Short mmCIF file of C-alpha atoms in Angstrom, two decimals:
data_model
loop_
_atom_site.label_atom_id
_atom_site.label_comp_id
_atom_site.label_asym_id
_atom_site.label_seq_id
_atom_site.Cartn_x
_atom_site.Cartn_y
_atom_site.Cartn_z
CA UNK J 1 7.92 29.96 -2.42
CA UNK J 2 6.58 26.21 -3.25
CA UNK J 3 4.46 26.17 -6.20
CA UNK J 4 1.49 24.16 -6.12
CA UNK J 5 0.56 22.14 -9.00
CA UNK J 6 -2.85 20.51 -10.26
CA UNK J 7 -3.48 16.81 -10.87
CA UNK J 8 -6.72 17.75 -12.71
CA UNK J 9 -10.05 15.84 -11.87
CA UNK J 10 -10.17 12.38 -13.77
CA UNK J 11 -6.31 13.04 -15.20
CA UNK J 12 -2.55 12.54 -14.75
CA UNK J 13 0.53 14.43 -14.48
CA UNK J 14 4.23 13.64 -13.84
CA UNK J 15 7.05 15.69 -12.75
CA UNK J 16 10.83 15.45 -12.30
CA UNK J 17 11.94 15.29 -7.95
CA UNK J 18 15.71 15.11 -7.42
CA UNK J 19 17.42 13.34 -5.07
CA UNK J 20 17.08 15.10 -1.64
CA UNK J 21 13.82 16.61 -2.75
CA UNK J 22 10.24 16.20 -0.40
CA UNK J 23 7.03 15.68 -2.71
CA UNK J 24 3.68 16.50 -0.87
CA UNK J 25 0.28 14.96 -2.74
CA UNK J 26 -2.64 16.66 -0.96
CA UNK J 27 -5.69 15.83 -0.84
CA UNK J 28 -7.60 19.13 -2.02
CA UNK J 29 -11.51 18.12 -1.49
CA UNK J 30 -10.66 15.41 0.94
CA UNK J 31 -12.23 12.23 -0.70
CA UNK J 32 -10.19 11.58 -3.71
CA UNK J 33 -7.68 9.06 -4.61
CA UNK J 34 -4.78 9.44 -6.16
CA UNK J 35 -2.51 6.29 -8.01
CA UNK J 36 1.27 7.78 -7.15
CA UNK J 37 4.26 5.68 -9.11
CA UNK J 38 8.30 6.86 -8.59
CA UNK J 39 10.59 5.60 -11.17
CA UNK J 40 14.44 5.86 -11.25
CA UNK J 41 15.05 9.02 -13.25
CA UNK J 42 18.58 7.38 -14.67
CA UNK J 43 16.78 3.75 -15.27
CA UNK J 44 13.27 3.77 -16.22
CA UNK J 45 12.89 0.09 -15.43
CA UNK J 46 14.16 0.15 -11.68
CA UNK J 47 10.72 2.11 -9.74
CA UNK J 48 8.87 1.76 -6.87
CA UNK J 49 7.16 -1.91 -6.45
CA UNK J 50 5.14 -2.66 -3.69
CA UNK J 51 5.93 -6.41 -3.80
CA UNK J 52 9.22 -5.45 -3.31
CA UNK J 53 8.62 -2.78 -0.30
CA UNK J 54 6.65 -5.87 1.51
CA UNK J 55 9.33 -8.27 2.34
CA UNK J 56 11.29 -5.24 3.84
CA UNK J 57 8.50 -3.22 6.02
CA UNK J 58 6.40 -6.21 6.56
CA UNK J 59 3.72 -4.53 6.54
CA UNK J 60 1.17 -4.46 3.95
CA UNK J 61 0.85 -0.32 4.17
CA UNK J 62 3.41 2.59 5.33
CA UNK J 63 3.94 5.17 7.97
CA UNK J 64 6.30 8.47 8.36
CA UNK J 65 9.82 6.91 8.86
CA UNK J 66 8.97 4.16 6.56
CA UNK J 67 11.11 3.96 3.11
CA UNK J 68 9.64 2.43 -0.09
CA UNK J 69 11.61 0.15 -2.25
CA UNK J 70 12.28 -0.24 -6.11
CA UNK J 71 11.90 -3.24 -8.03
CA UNK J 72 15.77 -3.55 -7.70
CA UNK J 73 15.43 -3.55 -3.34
CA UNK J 74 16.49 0.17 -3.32
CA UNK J 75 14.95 2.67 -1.14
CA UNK J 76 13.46 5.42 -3.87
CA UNK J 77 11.04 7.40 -1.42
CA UNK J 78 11.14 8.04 2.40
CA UNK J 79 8.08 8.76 4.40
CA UNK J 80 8.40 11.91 5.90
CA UNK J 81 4.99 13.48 6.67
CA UNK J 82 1.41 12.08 6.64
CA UNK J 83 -1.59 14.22 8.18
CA UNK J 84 -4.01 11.71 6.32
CA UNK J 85 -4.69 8.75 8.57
CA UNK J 86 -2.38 6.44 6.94
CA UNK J 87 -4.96 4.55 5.38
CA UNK J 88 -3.37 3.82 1.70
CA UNK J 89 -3.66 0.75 -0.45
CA UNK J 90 -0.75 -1.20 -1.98
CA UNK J 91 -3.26 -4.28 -2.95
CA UNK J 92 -4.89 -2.71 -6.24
CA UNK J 93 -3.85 -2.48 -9.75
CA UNK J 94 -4.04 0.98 -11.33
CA UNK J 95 -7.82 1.08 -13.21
CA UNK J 96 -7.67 0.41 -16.79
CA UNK J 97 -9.98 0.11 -19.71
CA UNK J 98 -10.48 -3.39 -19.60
CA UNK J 99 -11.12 -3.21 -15.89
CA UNK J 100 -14.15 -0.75 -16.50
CA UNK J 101 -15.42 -2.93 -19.62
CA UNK J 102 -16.06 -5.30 -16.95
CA UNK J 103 -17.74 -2.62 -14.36
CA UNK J 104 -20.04 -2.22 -17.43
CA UNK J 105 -18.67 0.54 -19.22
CA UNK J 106 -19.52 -0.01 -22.99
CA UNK J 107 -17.33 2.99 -24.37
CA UNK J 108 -13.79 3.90 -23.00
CA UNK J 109 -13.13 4.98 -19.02
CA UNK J 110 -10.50 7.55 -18.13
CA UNK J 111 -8.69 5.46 -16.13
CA UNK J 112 -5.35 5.66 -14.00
CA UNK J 113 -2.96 3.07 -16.49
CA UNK J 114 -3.88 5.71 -19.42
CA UNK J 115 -3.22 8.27 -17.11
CA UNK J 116 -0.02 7.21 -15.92
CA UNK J 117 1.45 6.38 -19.49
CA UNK J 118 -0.12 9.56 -20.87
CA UNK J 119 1.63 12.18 -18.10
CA UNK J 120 4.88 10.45 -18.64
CA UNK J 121 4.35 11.08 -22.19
CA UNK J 122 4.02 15.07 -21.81
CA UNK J 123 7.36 15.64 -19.96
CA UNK J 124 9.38 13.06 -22.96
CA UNK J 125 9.17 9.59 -21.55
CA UNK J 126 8.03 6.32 -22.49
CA UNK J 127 6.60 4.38 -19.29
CA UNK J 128 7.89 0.29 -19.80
CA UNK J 129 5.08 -0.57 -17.85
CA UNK J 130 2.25 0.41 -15.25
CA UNK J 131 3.85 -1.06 -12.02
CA UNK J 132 1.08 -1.77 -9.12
CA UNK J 133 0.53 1.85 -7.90
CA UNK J 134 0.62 3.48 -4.13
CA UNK J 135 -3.28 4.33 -4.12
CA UNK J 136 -2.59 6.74 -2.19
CA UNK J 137 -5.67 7.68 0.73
CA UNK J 138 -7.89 4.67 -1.05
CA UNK J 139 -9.31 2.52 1.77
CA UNK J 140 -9.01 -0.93 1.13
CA UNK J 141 -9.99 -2.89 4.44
CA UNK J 142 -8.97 -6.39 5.01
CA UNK J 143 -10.58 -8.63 7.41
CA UNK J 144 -8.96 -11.62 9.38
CA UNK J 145 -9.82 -14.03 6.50
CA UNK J 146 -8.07 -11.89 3.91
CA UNK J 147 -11.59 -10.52 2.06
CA UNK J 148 -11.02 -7.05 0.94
CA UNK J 149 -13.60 -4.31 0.19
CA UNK J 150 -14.08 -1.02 -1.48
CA UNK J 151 -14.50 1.94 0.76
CA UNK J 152 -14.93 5.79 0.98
CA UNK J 153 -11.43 7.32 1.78
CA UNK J 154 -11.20 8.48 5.65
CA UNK J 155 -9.24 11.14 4.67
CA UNK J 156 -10.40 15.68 5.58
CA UNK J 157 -10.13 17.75 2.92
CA UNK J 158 -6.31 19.80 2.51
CA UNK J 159 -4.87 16.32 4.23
CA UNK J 160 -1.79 15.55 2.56
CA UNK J 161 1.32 13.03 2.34
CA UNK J 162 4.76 13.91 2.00
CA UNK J 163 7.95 12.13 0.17
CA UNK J 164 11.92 12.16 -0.04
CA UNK J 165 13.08 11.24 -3.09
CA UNK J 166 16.16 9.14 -2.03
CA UNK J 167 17.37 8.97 -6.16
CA UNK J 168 16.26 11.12 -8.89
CA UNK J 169 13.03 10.20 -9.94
CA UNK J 170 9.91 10.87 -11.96
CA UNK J 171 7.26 10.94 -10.12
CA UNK J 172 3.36 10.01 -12.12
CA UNK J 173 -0.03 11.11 -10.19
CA UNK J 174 -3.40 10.17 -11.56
CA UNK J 175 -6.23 11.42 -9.94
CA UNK J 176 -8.36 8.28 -10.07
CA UNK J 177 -11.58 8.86 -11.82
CA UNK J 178 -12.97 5.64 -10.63
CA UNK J 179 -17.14 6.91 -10.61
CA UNK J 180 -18.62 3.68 -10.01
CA UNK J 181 -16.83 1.89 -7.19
CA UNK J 182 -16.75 4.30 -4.21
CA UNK J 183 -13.43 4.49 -3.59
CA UNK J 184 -13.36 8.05 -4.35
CA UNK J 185 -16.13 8.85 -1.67
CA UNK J 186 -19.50 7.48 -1.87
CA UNK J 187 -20.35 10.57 -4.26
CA UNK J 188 -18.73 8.59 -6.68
CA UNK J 189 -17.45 12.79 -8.21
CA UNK J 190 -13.56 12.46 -8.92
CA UNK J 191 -11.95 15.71 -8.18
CA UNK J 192 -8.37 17.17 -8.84
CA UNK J 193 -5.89 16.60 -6.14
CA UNK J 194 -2.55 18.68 -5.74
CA UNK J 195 0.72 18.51 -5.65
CA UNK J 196 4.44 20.06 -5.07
CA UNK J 197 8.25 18.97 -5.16
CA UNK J 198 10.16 21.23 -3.11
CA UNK V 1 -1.11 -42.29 -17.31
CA UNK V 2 0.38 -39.14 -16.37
CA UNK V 3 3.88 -38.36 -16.65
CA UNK V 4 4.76 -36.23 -12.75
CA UNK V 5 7.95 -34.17 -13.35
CA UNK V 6 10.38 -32.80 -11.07
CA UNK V 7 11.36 -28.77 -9.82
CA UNK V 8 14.51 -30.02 -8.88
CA UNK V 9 15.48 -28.60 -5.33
CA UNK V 10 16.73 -24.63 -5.80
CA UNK V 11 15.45 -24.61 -9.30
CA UNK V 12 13.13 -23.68 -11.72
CA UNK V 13 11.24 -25.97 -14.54
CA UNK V 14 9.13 -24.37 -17.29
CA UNK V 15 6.10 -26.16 -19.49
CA UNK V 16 3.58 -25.65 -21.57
CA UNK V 17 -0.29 -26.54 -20.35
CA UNK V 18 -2.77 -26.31 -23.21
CA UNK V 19 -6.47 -24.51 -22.87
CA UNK V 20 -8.12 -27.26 -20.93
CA UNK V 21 -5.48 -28.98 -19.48
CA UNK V 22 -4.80 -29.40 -15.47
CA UNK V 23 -2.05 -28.79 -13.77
CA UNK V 24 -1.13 -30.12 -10.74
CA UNK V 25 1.64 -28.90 -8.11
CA UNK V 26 2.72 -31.25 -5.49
CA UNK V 27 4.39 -30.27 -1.99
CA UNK V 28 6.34 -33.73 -2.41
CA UNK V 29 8.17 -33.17 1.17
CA UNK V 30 5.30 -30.78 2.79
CA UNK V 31 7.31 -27.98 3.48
CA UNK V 32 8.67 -26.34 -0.08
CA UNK V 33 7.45 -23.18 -1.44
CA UNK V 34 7.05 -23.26 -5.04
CA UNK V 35 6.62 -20.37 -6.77
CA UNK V 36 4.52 -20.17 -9.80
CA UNK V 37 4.19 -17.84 -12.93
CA UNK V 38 1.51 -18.30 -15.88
CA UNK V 39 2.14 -16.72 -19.30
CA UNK V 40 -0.08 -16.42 -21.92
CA UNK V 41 1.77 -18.45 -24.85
CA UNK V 42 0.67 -16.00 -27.40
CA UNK V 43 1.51 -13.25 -25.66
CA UNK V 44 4.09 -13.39 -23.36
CA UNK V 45 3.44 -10.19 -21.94
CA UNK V 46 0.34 -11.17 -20.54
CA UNK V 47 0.48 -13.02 -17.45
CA UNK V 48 -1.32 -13.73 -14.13
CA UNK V 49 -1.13 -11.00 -12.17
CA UNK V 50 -1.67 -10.89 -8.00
CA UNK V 51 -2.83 -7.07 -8.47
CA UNK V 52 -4.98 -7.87 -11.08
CA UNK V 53 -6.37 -10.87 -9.63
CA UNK V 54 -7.16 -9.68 -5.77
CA UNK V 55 -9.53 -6.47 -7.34
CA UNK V 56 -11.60 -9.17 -8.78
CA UNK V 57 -11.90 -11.93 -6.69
CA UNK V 58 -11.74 -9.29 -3.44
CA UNK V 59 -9.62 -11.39 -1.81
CA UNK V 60 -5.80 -11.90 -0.73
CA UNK V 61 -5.98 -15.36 -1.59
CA UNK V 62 -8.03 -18.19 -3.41
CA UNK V 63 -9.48 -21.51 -3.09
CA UNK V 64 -11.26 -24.04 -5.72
CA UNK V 65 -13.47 -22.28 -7.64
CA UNK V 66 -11.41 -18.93 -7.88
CA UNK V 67 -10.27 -17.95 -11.27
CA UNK V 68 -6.77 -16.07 -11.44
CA UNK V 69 -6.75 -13.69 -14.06
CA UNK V 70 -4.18 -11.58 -15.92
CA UNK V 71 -3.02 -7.92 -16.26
CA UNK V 72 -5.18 -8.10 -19.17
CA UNK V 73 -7.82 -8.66 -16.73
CA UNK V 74 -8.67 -12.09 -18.19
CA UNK V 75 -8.84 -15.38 -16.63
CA UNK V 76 -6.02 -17.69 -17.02
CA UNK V 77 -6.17 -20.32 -14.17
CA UNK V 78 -9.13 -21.91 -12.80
CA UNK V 79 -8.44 -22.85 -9.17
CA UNK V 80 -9.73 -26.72 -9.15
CA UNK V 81 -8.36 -28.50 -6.02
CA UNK V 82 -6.53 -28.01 -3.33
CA UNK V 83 -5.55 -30.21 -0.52
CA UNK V 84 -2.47 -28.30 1.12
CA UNK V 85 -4.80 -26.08 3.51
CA UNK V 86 -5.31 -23.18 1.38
CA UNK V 87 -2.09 -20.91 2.60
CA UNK V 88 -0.33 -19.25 -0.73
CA UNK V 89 0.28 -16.19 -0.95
CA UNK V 90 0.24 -13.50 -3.23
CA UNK V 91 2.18 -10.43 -1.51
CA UNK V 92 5.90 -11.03 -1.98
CA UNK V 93 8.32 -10.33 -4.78
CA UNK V 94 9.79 -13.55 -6.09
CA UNK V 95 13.67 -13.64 -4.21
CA UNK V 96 16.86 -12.30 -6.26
CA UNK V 97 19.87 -12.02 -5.83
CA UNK V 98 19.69 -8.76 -4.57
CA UNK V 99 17.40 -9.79 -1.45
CA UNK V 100 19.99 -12.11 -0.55
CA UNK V 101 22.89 -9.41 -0.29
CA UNK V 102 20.36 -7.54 1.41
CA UNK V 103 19.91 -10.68 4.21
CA UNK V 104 23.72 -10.63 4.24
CA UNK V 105 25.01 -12.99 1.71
CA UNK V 106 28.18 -12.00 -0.02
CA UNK V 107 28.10 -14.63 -2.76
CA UNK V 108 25.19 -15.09 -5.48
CA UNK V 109 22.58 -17.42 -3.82
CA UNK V 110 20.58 -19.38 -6.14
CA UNK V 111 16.94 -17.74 -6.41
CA UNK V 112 13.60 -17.08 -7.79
CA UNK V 113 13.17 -15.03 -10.05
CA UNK V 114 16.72 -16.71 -11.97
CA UNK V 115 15.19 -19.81 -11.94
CA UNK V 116 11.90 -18.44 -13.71
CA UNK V 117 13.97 -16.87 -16.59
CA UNK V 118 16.26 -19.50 -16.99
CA UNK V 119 13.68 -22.32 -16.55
CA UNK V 120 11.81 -20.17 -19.95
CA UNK V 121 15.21 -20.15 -21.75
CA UNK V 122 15.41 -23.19 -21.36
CA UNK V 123 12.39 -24.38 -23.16
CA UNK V 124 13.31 -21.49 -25.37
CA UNK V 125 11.25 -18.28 -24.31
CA UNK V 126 12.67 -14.71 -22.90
CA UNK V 127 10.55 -13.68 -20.10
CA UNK V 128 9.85 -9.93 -20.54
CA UNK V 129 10.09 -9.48 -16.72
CA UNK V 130 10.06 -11.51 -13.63
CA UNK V 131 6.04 -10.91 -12.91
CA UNK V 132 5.04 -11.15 -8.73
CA UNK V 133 4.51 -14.87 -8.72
CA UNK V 134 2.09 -16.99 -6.56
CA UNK V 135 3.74 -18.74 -4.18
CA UNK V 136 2.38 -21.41 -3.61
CA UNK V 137 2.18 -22.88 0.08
CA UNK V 138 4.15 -20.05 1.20
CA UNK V 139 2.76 -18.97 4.67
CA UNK V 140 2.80 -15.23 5.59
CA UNK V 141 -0.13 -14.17 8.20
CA UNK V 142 -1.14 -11.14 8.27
CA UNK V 143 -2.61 -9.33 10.89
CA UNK V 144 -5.72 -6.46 11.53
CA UNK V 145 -2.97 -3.65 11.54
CA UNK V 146 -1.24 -5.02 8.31
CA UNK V 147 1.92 -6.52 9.82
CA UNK V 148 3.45 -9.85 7.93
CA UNK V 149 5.50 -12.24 9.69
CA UNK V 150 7.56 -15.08 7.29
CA UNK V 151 6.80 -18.48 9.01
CA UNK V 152 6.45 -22.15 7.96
CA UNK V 153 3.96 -24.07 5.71
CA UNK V 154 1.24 -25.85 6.55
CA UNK V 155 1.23 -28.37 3.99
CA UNK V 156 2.24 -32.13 4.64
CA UNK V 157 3.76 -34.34 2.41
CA UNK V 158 1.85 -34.94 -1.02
CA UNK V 159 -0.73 -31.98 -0.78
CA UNK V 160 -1.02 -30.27 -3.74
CA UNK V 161 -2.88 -28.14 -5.48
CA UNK V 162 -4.47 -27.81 -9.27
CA UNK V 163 -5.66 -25.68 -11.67
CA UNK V 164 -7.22 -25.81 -14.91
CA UNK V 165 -5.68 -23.77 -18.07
CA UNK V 166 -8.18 -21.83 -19.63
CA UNK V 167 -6.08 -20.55 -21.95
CA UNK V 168 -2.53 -21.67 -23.49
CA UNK V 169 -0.16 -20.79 -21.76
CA UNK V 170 3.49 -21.46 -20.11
CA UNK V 171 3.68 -22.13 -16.15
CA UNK V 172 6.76 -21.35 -14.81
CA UNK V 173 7.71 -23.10 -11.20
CA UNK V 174 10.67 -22.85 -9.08
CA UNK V 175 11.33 -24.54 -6.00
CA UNK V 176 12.36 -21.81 -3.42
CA UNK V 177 16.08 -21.33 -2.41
CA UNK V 178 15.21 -19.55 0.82
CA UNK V 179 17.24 -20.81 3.17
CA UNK V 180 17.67 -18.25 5.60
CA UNK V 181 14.07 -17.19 6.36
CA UNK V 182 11.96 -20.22 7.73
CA UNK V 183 9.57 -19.98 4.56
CA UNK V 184 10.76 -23.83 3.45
CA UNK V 185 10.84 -25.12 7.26
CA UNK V 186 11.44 -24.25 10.14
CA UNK V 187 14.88 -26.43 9.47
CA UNK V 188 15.90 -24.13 6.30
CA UNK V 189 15.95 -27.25 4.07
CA UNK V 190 15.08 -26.31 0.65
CA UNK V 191 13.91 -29.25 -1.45
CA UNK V 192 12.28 -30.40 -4.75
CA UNK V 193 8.81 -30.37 -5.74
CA UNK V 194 6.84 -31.94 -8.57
CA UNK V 195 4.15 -31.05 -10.81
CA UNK V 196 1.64 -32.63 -13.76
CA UNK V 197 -0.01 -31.39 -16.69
CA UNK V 198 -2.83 -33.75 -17.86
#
């Protein structure tokens, strides 16, 4: 029996997936975002860098059979599953409060580098840094000419994506709680997502 | 007059370019990738950031009149001129040695991101990490479905480009080692580059 966890609505939350291990991140309401980082369990400053998985896919997103790479040029994850539409963006920094000071926020933001640093936090660890995140299901487009926009996920409700770990690794969700951009469907409402490690 | 300094072939050269200053980077032989960090001087840990950057300008790349900005989220570089065609980019990892073990070298091959730390020693900084650097005139299309290819510059002899400081900081450069890849030519012919700060 696969327990299924809660990344709560506007929040983070990390958990431990050994080597061998699949991690599913599902999309519970259908329209919601949600920043994903892996980081070497044994090494806390080898993890998943999407500069790094570039040169080896060449591609600027991933599909099932796909691996993602570490900072160090080690495969970390595998793709193994993906009922989403394969629309995910490796292009955008995790949110932060400086980047909603500019949006116009004039008193703190939840906001995905808090999150990140914060989860890690509640299981004992101390994040080095907040590495460009898989946003995973958040649409990015990019035209011919390279401009990029900001647009409603394509993803159903109950979609999901699923993971190997290919090391031990923590893994760090943050449900994105992005309410002015409308990368989180043009609601602009942030919901919980869910996950499991299995 | 202004003193133009050398990135001597395979290397790295560090300097400091004062709030106000311009910096110039030259593609002395047309076909050398040169890639390029920006620290803040007081704080090394800020730095100009590709994932920071493309959220604000929208963009995968920039022309004159861009700012670049930091993982702070603030600007750093003003974008003044550019003559080389406007092909950088801002989607790979800067090479190491383990990317060249991976493209099946079995000795250390001189490379990026060791030329950016020991081109700071030298001038007597530690770089707290080996940030994903611009590089400049490096050519990698991409296309609707997301797929990169690595293929030659487009710059000739003498184009370079320039930005403005608008902040102190250090820029870091290193003339690209890649010689197996046709990033530096289609001939594989790494070779040096020159810069200016006035």
């Amino acid at each position: 029996m696969t327990e299924t966890l809660i990344i709560p609505a506007r929040r983070g939350k990390a958990a431990m997936a050994k080597q061998g291990q699949s991690i599913r991140v599902i999309n519970t309401h259908g329209n919601q975002v949600v920043d994903t980082w892996a980081f070497n369990l044994e090494d806390l400053n080898e993890f998943q860098s999407n500069e790094h998985t570039r040169p080896t896919l060449m591609k600027m997103t991933f599909k099932p059979g796909d691996s993602l790479y570490t900072n160090k040029r080690r495969a970390i994850l595998d793709v193994e599953e993906d009922t989403s539409g394969g629309i995910h963006d490796l292009l955008m920094a995790a949110c932060d409060d400086h980047r909603y000071k500019l949006l116009g926020c004039t008193e703190y933001h939840d906001n995905c580098s808090d999150n990140m640093i914060n989860a890690m936090k509640e299981i004992g660890y101390d994040a080095p840094e907040v590495p460009s995140p898989m946003n995973l299901f958040m649409n990015i487009p990019w035209t011919p000419a390279g401009n990029l926009s900001w647009v409603a996920p394509i993803s159903k409700p109950g979609d999901y994506i699923q993971f190997r770990a290919t090391m031990d690794c923590i893994m760090v969700f943050s449900a994105c709680p992005q309410d002015i951009l409308p990368v989180n469907g043009v609601d602009r409402k942030p919901t919980e997502a869910h996950f499991s490690i299995f």
